[in-house]
Coordinates of C-alpha atoms in Angstrom, one line a residue:
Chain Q
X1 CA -4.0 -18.9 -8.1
X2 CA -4.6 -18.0 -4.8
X3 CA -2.8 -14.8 -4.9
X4 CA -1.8 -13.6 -1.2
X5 CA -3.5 -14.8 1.6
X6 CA -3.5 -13.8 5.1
X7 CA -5.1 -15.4 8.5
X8 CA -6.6 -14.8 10.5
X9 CA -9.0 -12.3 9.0
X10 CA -9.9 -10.9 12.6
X11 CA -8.2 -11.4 16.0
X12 CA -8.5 -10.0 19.4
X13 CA -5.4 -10.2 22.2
X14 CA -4.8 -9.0 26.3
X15 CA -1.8 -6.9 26.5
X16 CA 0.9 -8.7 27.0
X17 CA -0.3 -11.8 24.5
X18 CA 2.2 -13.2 21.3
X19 CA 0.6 -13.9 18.2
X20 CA 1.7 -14.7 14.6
X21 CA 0.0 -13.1 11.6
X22 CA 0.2 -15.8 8.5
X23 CA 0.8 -14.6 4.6
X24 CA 1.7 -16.8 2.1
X25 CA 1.6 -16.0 -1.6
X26 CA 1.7 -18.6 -4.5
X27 CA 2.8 -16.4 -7.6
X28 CA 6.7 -16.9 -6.8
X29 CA 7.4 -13.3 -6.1
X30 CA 10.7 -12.4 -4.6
X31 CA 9.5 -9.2 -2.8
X32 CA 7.2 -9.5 0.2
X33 CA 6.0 -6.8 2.9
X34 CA 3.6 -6.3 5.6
X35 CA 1.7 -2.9 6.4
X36 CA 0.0 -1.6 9.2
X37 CA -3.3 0.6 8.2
X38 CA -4.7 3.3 10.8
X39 CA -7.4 5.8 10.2
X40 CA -5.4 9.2 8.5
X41 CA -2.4 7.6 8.2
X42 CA -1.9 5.7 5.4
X43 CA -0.2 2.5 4.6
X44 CA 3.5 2.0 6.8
X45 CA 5.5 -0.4 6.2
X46 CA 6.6 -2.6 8.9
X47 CA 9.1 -4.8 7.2
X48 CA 10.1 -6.3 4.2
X49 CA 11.8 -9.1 2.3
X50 CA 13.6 -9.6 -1.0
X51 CA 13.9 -13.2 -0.7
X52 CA 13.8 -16.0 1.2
X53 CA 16.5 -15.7 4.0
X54 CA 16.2 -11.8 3.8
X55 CA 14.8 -9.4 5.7
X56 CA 14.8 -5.6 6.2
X57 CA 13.2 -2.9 8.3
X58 CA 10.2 -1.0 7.1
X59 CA 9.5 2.2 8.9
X60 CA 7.4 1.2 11.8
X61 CA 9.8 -2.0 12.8
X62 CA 9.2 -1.9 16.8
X63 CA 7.3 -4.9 18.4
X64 CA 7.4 -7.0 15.2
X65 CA 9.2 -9.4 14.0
X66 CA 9.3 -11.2 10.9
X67 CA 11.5 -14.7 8.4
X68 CA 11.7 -15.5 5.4
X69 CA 12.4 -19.3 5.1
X70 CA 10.5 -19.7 2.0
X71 CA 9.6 -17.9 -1.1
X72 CA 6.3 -18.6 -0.2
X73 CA 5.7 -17.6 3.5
X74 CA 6.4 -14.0 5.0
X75 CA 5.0 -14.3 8.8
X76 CA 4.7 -11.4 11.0
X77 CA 5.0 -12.1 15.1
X78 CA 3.9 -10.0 17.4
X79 CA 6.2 -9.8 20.5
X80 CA 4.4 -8.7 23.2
X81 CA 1.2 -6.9 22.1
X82 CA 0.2 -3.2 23.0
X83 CA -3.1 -1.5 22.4
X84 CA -0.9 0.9 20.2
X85 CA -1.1 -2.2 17.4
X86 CA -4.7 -2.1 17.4
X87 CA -4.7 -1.5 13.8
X88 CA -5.1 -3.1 10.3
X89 CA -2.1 -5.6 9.0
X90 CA -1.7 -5.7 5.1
X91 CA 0.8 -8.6 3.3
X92 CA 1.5 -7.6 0.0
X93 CA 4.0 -9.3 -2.7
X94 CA 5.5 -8.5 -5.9
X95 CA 8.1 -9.4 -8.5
X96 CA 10.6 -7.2 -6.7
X97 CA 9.9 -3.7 -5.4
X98 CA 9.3 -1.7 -8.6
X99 CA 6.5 -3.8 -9.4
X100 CA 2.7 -4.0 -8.6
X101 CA 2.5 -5.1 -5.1
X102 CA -0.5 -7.6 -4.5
X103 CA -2.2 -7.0 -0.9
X104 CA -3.8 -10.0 1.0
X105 CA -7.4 -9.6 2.1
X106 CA -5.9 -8.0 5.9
X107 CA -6.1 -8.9 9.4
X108 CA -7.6 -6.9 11.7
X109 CA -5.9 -6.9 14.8
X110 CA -7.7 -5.2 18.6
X111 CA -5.8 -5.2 21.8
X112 CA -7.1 -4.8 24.8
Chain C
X1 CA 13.7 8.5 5.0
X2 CA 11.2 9.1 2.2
X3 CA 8.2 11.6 3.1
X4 CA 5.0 11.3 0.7
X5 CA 2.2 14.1 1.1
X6 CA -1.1 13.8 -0.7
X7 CA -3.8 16.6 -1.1
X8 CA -6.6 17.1 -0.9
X9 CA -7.5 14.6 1.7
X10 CA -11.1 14.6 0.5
X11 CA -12.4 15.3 -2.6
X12 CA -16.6 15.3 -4.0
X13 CA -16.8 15.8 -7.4
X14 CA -20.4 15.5 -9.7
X15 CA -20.5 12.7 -11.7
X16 CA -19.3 13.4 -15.1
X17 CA -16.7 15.6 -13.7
X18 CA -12.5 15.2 -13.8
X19 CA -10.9 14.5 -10.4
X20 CA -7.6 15.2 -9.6
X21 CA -5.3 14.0 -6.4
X22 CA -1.4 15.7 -5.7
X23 CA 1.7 13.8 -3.9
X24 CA 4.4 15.1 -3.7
X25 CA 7.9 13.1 -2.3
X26 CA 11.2 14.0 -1.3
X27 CA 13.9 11.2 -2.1
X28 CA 15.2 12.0 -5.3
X29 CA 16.0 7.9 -5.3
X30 CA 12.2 7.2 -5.6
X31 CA 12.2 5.5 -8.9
X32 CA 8.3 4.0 -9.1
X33 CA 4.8 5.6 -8.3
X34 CA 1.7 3.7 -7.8
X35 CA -1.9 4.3 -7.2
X36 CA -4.4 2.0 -5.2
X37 CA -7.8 2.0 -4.9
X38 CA -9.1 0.9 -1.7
X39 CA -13.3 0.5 -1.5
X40 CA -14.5 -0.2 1.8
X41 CA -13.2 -3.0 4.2
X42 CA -11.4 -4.2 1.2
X43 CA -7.8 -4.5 0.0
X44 CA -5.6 -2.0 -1.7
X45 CA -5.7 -2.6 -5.7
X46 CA -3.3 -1.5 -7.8
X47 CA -5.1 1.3 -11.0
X48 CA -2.0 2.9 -12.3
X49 CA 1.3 3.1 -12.1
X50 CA 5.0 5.2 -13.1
X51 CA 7.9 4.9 -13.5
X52 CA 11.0 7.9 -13.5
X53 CA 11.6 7.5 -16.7
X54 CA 8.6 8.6 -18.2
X55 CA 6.3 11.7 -17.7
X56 CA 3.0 10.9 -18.4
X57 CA 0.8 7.3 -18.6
X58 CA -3.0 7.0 -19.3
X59 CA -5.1 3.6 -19.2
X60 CA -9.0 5.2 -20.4
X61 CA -9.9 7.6 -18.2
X62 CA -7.0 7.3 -15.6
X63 CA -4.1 9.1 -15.8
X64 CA -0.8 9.6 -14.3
X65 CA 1.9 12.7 -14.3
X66 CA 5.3 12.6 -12.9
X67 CA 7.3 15.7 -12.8
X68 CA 10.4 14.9 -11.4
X69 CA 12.4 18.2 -11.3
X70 CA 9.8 19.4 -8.8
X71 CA 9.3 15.9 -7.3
X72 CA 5.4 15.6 -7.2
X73 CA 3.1 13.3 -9.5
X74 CA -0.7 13.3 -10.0
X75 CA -3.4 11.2 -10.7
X76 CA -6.3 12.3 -13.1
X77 CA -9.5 10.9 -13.3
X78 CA -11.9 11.9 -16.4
X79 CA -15.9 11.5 -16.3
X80 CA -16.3 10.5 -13.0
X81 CA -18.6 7.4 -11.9
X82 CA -20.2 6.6 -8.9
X83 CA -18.5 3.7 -8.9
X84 CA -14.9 6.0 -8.6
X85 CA -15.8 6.8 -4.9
X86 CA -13.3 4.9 -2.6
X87 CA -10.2 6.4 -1.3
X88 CA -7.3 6.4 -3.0
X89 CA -3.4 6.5 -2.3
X90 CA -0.1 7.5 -4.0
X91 CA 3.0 6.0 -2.7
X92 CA 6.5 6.1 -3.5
X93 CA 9.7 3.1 -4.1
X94 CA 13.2 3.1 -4.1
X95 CA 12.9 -0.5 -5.2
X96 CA 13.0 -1.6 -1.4
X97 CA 10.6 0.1 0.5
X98 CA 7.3 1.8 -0.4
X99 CA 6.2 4.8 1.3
X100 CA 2.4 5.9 1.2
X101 CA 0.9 8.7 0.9
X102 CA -2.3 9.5 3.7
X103 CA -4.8 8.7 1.4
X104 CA -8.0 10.9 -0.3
X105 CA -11.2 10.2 0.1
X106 CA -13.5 10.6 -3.2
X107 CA -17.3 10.7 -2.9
X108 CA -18.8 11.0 -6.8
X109 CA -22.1 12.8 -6.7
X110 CA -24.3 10.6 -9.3

């Protein structure tokens, strides 16, 4: 098993640029989520899924979007990037959200 | 929304020593409490976990209490090793969203 994966592991945009973050898992876990990391402030979620077909806000929502077409995949886009998401980006999955959450290796993510 | 706080924010213990880290939260709807580990430029992992409906859990020399009258759980770690420093983090579910605490840094003094 894989576990989670994320790519790409390092990425640099301009202001103003669109990008898509990839996560895929392969243990068949209905819950998926993505994090944003910055220094002193923890771990916030930016959305989450419990299935394919659903999605929810985290607390940190604005400027990212995110579907849920398979089990598998849990992408996060980035709209219209701002040096404000300069930051870390965790994927994490689990059996559903009472469970051990599984974090992909992050992406880390530098506007300019 | 859910607001997790976690004290101290870093922590240097001998080696050999017991460590201990404090969240508290404020939804009484929380209903499951982790702990990661996260060394270095590398992922959060998963050492222990709790649920509401029990008040302590221990897994060698990590341990866990949850009191949930006063809504705050700790973690406990016995005979510290060098190998213990990284930071760690509490967090919080309501079986939807997580919310994580700010994280402590430990540093074990070997």
């Amino acid at each position: 098993n894989a576990g989670v994966t994320q790519t790409p592991k390092f990425q640099v945009l301009k202001t103003g640029q669109s990008m898509t973050l990839q996560c895929a898992q392969d243990m068949n876990h209905e819950y998926m989520s993505w994090y944003r990391q910055d220094p002193g402030m923890g771990l916030r979620l930016i959305h989450y899924s419990v299935g394919a077909g659903i999605t929810d806000q985290g607390e940190v929502p604005n400027g990212y979007n995110v579907s849920r077409s398979t089990t598998e995949d849990f992408p996060l886009r980035l709209l219209s990037a701002a040096p404000s998401q300069t930051s870390v980006y965790f994927c994490a999955s689990s059996y559903m959200g009472i469970y051990e959450q599984y974090f992909g290796p992050g992406t880390r993510l530098t506007v300019t | 929304g859910e607001n997790v706080e976690q004290h101290p924010s870093t922590l240097s213990v001998q080696e050999g020593d017991s460590a201990v880290i404090k969240c508290t939260y404020s939804d009484s709807a929380s209903n499951y409490f982790p702990w990661y580990k996260q060394e270095l430029g590398k992922r959060p992992q998963l050492i222990i976990d709790i649920r509401s409906n029990v008040g302590e859990k221990k897994d060698q020399r990590i341990a866990v209490t949850l009191n949930k009258t006063a809504k705050h759980f700790s973690l406990h770690i016995t005979e510290t090793q060098p190998e213990d420093s990284a930071v760690y983090f509490c967090a919080a579910s309501n079986g939807n969203q997580f919310y994580f605490g700010t994280g402590t840094s430990l540093t074990v003094i070997p």
